[in-house]
Structure formats: C-alpha cells, structure tokens
Short mmCIF file of C-alpha atoms in Angstrom, two decimals:
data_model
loop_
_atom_site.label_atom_id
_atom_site.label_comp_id
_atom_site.label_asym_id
_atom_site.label_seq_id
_atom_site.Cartn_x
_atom_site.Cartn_y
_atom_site.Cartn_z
CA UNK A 143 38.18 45.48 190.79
CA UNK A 144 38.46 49.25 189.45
CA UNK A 145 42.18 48.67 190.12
CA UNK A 146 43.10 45.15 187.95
CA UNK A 147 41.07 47.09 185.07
CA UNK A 148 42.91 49.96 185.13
CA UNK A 149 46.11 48.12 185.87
CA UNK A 150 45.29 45.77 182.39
CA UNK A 151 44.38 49.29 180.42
CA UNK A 152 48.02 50.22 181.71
CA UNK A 153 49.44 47.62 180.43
CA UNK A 154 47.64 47.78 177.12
CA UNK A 155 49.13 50.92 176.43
CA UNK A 156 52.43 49.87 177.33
CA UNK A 157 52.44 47.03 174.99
CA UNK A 158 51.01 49.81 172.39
CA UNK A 159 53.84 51.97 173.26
CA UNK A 160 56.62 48.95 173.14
CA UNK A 161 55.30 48.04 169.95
CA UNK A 162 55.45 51.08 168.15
CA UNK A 163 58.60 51.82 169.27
CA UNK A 164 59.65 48.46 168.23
CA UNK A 165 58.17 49.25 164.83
CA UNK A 166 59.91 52.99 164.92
CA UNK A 167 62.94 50.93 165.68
CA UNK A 168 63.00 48.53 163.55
CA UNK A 169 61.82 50.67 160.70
CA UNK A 170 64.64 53.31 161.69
CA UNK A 171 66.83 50.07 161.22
CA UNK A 172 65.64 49.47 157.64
CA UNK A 173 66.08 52.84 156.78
CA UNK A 174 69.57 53.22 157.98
CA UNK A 175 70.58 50.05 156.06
CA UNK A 176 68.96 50.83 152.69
CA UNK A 177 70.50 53.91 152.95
CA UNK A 178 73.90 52.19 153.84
CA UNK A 179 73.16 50.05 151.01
CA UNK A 180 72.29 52.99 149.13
CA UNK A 181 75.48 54.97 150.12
CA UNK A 182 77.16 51.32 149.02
CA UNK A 183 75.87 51.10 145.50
CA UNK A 184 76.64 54.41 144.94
CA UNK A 185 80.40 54.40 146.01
CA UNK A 186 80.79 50.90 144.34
CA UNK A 187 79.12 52.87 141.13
CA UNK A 188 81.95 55.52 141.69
CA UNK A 189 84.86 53.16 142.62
CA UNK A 190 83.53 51.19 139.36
CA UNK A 191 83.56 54.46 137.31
CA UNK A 192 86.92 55.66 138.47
CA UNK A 193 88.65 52.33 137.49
CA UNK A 194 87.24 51.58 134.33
CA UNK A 195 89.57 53.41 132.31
CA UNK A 196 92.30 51.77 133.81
CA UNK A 197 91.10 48.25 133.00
CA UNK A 198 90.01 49.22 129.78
CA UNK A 199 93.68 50.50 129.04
CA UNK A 200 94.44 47.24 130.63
CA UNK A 201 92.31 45.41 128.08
CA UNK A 202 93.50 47.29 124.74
CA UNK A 203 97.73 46.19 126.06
CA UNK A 204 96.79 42.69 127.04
CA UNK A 205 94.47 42.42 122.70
CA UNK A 206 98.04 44.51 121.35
CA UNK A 207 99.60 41.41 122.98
CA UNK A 208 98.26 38.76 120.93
CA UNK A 209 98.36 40.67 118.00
CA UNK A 210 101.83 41.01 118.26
CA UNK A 211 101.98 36.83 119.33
CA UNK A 212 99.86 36.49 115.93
CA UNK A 213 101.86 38.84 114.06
CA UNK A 214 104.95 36.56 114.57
CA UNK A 215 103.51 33.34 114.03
CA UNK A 216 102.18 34.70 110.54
CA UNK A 217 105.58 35.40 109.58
CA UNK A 218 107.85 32.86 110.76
CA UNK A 219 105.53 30.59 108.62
CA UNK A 220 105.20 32.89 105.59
CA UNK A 221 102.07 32.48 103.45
CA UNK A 222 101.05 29.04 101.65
CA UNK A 223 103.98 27.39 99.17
CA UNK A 224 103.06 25.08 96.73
CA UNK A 225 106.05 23.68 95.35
CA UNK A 226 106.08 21.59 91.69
CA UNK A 227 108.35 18.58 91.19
CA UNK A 228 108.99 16.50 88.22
CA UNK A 229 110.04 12.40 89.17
CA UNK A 230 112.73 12.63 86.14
CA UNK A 231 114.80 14.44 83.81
CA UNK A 232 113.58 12.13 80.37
CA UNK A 233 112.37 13.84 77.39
CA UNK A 234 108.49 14.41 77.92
CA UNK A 235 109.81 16.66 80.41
CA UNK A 236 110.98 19.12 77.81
CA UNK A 237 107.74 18.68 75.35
CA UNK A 238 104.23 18.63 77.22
CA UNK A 239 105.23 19.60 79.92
CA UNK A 240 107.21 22.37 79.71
CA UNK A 241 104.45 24.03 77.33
CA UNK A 242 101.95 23.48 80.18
CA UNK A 243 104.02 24.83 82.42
CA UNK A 244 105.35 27.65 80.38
CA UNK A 245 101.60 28.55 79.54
CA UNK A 246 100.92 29.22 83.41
CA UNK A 247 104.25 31.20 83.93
CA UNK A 248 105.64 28.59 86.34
CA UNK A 249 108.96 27.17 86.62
CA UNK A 250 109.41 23.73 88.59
CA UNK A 251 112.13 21.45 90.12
CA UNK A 252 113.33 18.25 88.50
CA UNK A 253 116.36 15.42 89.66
CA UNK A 254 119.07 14.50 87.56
CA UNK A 255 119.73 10.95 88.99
CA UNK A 256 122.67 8.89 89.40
CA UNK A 257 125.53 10.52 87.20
CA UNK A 258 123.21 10.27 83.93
CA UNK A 259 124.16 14.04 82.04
CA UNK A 260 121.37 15.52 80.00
CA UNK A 261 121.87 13.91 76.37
CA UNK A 262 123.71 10.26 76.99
CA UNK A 263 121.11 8.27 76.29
CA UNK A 264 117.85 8.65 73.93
CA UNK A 265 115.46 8.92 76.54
CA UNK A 266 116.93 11.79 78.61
CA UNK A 267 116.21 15.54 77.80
CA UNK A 268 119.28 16.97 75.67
CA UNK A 269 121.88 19.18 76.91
CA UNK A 270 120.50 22.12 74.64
CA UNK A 271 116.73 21.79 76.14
CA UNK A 272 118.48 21.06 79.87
CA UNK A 273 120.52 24.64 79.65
CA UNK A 274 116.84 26.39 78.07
CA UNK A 275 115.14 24.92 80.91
CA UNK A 276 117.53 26.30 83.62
CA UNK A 277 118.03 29.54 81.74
CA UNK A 278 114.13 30.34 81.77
CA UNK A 279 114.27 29.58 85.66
CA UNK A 280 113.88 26.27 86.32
CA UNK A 281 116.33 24.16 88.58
CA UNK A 282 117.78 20.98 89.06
CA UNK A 283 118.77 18.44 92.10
CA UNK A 284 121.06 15.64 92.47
CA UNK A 285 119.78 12.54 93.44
CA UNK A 286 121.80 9.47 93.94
CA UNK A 287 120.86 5.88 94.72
CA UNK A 288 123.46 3.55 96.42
CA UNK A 289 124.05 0.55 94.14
CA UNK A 290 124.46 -1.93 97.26
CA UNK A 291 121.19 -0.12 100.08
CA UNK A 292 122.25 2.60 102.13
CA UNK A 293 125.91 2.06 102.52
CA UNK A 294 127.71 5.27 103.72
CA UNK A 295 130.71 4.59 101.53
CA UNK A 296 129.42 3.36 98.43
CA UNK A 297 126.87 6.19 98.86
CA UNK A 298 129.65 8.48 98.85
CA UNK A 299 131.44 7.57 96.14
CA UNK A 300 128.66 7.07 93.61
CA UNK A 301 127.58 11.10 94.64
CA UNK A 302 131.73 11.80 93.89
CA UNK A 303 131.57 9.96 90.66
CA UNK A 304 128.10 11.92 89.71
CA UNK A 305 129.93 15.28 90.82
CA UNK A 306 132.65 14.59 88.04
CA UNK A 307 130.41 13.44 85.72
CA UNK A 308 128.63 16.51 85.78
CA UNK A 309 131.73 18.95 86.15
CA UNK A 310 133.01 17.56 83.38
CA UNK A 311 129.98 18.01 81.29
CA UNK A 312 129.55 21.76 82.43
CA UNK A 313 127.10 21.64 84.88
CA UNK A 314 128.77 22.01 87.67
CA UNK A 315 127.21 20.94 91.11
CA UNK A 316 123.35 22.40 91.59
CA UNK A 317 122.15 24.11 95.12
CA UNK A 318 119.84 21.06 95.84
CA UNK A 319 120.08 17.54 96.71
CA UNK A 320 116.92 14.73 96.82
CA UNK A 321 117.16 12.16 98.80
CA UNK A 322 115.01 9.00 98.44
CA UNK A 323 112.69 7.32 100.82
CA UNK A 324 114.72 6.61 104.27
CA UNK A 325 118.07 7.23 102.70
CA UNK A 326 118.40 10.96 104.57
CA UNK A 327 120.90 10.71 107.63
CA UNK A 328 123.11 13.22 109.21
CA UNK A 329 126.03 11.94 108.10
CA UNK A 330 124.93 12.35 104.69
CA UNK A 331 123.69 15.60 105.04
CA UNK A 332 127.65 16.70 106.25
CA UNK A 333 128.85 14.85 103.26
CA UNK A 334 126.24 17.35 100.81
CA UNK A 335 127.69 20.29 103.47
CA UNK A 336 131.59 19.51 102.37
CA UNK A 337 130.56 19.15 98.70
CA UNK A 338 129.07 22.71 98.63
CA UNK A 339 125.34 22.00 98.56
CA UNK A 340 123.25 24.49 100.37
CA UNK A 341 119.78 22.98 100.81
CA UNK A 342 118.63 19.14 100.77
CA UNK A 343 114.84 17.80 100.79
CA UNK A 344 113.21 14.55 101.33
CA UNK A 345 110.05 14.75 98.96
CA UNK A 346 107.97 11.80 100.21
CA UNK A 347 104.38 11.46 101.53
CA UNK A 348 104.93 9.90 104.74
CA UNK A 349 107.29 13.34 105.90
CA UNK A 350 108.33 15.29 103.73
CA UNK A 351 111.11 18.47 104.30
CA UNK A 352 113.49 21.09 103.28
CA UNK A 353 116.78 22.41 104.95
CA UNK A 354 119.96 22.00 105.66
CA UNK A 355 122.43 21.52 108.98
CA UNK A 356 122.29 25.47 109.75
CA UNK A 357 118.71 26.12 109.50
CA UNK A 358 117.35 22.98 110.19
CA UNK A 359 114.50 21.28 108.30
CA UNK A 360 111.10 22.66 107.41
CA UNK A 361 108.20 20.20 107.00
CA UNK A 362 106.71 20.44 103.66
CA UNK A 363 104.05 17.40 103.05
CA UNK A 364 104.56 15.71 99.38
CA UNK A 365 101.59 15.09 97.14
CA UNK A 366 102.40 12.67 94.62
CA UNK A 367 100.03 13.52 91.69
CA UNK A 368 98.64 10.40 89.25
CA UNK A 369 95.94 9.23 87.73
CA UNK A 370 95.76 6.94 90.60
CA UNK A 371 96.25 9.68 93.01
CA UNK A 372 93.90 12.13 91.92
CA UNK A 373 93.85 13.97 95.33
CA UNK A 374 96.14 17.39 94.56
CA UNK A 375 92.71 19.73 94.85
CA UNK A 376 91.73 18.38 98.54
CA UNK A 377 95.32 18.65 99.62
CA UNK A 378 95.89 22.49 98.08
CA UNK A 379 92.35 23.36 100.35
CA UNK A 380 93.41 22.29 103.05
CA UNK A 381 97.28 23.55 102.62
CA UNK A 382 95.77 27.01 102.72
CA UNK A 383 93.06 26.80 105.09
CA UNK A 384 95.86 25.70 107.23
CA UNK A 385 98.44 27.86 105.98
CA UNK A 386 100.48 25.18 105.30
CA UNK A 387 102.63 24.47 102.57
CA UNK A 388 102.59 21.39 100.08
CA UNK A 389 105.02 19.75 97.25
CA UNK A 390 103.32 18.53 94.29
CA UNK A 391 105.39 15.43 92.56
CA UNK A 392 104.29 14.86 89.06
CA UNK A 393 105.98 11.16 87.78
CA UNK A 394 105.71 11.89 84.18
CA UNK A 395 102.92 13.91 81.89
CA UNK A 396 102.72 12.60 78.66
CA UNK A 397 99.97 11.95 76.04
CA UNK A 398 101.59 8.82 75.51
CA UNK A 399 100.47 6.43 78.01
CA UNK A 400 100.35 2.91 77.80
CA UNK A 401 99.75 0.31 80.85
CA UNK A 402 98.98 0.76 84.30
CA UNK A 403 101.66 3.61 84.61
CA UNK A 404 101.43 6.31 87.02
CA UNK A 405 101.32 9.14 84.17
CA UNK A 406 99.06 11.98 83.80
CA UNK A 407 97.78 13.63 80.13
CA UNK A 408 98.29 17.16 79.27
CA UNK A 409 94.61 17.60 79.55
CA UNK A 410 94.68 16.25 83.43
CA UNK A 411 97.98 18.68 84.47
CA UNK A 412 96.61 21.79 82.51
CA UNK A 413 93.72 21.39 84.77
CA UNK A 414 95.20 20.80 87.64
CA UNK A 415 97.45 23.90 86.95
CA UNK A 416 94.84 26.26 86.75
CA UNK A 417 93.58 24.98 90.31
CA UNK A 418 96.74 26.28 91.33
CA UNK A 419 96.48 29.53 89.21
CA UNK A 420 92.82 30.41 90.13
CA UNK A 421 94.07 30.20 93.95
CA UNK A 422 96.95 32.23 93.32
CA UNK A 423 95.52 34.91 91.20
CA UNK A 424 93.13 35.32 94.43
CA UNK A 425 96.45 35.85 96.43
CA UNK A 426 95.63 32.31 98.53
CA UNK A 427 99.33 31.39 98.00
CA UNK A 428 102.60 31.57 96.09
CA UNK A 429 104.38 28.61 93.38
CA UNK A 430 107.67 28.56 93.99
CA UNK A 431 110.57 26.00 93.39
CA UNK A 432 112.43 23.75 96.06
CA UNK A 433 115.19 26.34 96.69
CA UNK A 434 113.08 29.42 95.93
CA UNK A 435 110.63 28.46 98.75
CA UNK A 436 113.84 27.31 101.39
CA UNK A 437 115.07 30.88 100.41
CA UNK A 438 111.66 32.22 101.16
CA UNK A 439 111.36 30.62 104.88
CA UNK A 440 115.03 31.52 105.55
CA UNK A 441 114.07 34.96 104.95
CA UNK A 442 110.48 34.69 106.81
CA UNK A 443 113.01 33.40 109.50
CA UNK A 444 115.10 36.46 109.84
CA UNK A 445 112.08 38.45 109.73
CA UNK A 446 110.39 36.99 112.97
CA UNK A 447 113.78 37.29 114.51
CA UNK A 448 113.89 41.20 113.81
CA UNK A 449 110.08 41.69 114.79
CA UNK A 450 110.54 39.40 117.82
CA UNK A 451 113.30 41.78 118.84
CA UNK A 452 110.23 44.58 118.79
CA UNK A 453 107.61 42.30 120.57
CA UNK A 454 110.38 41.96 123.39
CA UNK A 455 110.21 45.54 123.78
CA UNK A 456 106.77 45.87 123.88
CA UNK A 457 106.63 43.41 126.27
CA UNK A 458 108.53 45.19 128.62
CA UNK A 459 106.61 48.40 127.82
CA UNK A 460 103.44 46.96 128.29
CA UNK A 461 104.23 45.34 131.52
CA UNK A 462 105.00 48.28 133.24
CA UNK A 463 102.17 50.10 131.99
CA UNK A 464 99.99 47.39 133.50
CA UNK A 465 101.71 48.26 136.78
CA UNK A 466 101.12 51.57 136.96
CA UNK A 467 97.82 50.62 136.26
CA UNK A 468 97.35 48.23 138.70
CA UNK A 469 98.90 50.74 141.44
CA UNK A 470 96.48 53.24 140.22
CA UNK A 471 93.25 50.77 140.83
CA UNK A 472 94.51 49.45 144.23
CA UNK A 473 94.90 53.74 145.50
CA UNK A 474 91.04 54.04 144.30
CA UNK A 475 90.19 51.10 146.32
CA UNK A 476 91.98 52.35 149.30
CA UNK A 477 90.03 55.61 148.98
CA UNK A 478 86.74 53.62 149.99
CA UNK A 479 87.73 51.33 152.73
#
C-alpha cells in the first residue's frame, strides 16, 4: 500500500517535471521564433531601406517618361486654332465685315468661286477693295463647282478656265483650294498638285480638313455660324478644353437682311468676335487663317520630329539606367537569402 502511494507521488512529479519542460520547451520555441521573426522584420526593414533609393530613382525615370510622351503629344498638335471663313467674295464682305474684323485685328479666309474676278459683276467686291483686303493680310481660295456633278474632266477644265481667268486679271493662282461637300478625291488633289497649289481644305461640318498629298490631311471640324446656327460659343469651349481646333464659316454678315436667309448682323458677329478675343487675350488659343494655321501644324510637325529624336535618346538612357538599377536591387536581395 505504502508502495502504489509512493509509486503515484512518483509519477506526479514526473508529469510535473514533463510538463514544465514541455512549457520551457515550448516557450523556448516561441522565443526563438519571435526572435526569428524579429531578426526577419528587421533585415526586411534593412533590405527595404537599402533599395528604396533605387526604386525611387526608378520612379522619377519611369514620371520623366511620360512627360516626355506628353511633351510630344502637346506639340505635334500645337495649341487651339480657330480659323475664320467667309461663304463668298460679294460686296458686304468688304463693308461690315471687314470693319468688324479690322476692329479685332483679325484677318480671315474667303473663296473666289468659279472663274468670277473681283469687279465683273455688281454684286462682287471690286478689284481695288480685293487687292486692300489681301494687302492687309487676308487670303483667298479657289473654289470651283463642276457644271455637270463631279465629272473629273469637266472638273478640270472649268478649274483651267478659272486659272486664266484669274492670270489674266492679275491675280495669279492663290496657295489654297476649297472644295465643296463630297467633291474632294485624290485625283483631284494631284490635279491642284500639278497646278501649283500647296494646301487644299474641305470646310464642312460632317469632316472637315486641311492638307495636301505630302503632309497629309489634318482634321479641323467646321462650324457654320447663322442665326439659325447659333452654336459657335459651345463649339470654341469645347475646341479648347479639348485642344482641338475649329473653322468658323460665316455665310454673309450684313445689316441688310431680308427672308429666311442664313445671315448674321454686325451686332451678332461683333459679339461673337469678342468671344473669340476674350479667349485669346487669356492665351486659350490663336486666330489664324486656312494657310496660316496648315503652316502652323507643318511646323508643330517638324518640331515633334526633332524632339522625338531627343525622347529616343532618353529612352535608351533611361533604360539602361533602370538596369543597373534593377542589378543593383537583385545583389541586395542576394545579400539576405
């Protein structure tokens, strides 16, 4: 009996003993893997500290990037256009609205159409107010409609018989051509090439552009201004919050309007006009005529080409930079494995 006690006491103090040591154990276990966890922060904290300057460098290169990206975008597409056409040549061109006009300091672009020279009949502008207009900076386009639709030949000759009408008047043969709704084709456009035009548009609402067979075209969306139409101010907002560009087409300004016409008063284009100025003054965009602004984006061309010639060099710059940097964060890595 004195034996199985002592035997259970024995055994009480073994499972004491077992147990603590199972708690030292386990404890020393805890301990040793905090501190290993410990010992981990801390190197990840160093790793972490010793390769944050090369991401960081990283970071700044990869920002420069698309700086440089935005940089070129910005000027291939130059700064907002607005361009100002005139639907006619006729004699309320050279009255209202050349005062307007002269009154804001712009010039604008107007079509002399189908072999008509300034002065033959009553209603056109005279020869002596044509040559003022052009020698305070204003310019002219041909624009020629073919008598029978859109025959090539018939096209070609009226344009020939407008050429000589013109030479032989003194005029001589302008930079720009107009062509009308759907009448633009390629063909057409090497005809204008051989006759020594330099730049052709196609001023209408449903896709308007400038250009020529070397540069190609540039969209430019046409805003044909009325009192029908009223909608120049919504379309010069959103032409520069875009940084697009946009053609104003004026049909006629006159104080002298009678029916259901699609003229405007002096009163509605003077206000319209100093839309335009207030915008510009605050350096939101630029007024420019047809061949002024294809002159412009020719030259906004070139520019992007010379700058992209610098972004390519970055480029490679940058790129192995980021290598070396990249070689320099995998040998701190290796340090801790």
């Amino acid at each position: 009996m004195k034996a199985g006690k002592q035997r259970m006491a024995l055994l009480r103090i073994v499972a004491v003993v077992v147990t603590v040591i199972g708690i030292i154990g386990i404890a020393a276990a805890l301990w040793a893997e905090k501190k290993k966890e410990q010992q981990w922060v801390s190197s990840n904290a160093e790793i972490t500290a010793r390769i944050k300057p090369f991401e960081e460098e990283k970071r700044v290169l990869e920002k420069q990037d698309k700086e440089w990206l935005q940089r070129l975008e910005n000027t291939r597409n130059g700064g907002t256009c607005v361009l100002l056409g005139f639907a006619n040549a006729n004699q309320t061109l050279t009255q209202d609205t050349l005062q307007i006009m002269t009154e804001y300091g712009y010039r604008g672009t107007f079509p002399l159409q189908n072999g008509l020279v300034p002065g033959s009949s009553p209603e056109l502008m005279s020869m002596e107010a044509f040559h003022g207009m052009l020698g305070s900076g204003w310019e002219y386009v041909f624009q020629t409609e073919s008598p029978g639709g859109e025959d090539e030949e018939q096209w070609v000759q009226q344009l020939d018989a407008q050429i000589a009408a013109w030479n032989g008047a003194g005029i001589g043969t302008p930079g720009g051509y107009f062509f009308s709704e759907g009448q633009s084709s390629e063909s057409k456009e090497e005809d204008l090439k051989g006759r020594g035009f330099s730049v052709w548009a196609v001023p209408q609402q449903s896709g308007g552009y400038i250009g020529n067979l070397e540069d190609g075209v540039l969209p430019v969306k046409t805003v044909v201004v009325s009192k029908h139409a009223m909608t120049m101010e919504s379309a010069l907002t959103n032409a520069i919050s875009k940084k697009k560009s946009v053609a104003f087409l004026f049909p006629e300004v006159t104080s002298q309007i009678e029916g259901d016409g699609e003229a405007i008063t002096p009163e509605t284009f003077r206000k319209l006009l100093s839309e335009i100025k207030e915008k510009e003054m605050a350096g939101a965009l630029q007024v420019m005529t047809y061949y002024q602004y294809y002159q412009y984006r020719v030259q906004c061309q070139a520019e992007a080409e010379a700058l992209k010639l610098e972004y390519e060099i970055f480029c490679q710059q940058k790129d192995a930079r980021i290598k070396e940097l990249d070689e320099e964060i995998r040998n701190v890595l290796e340090e801790y494995r």
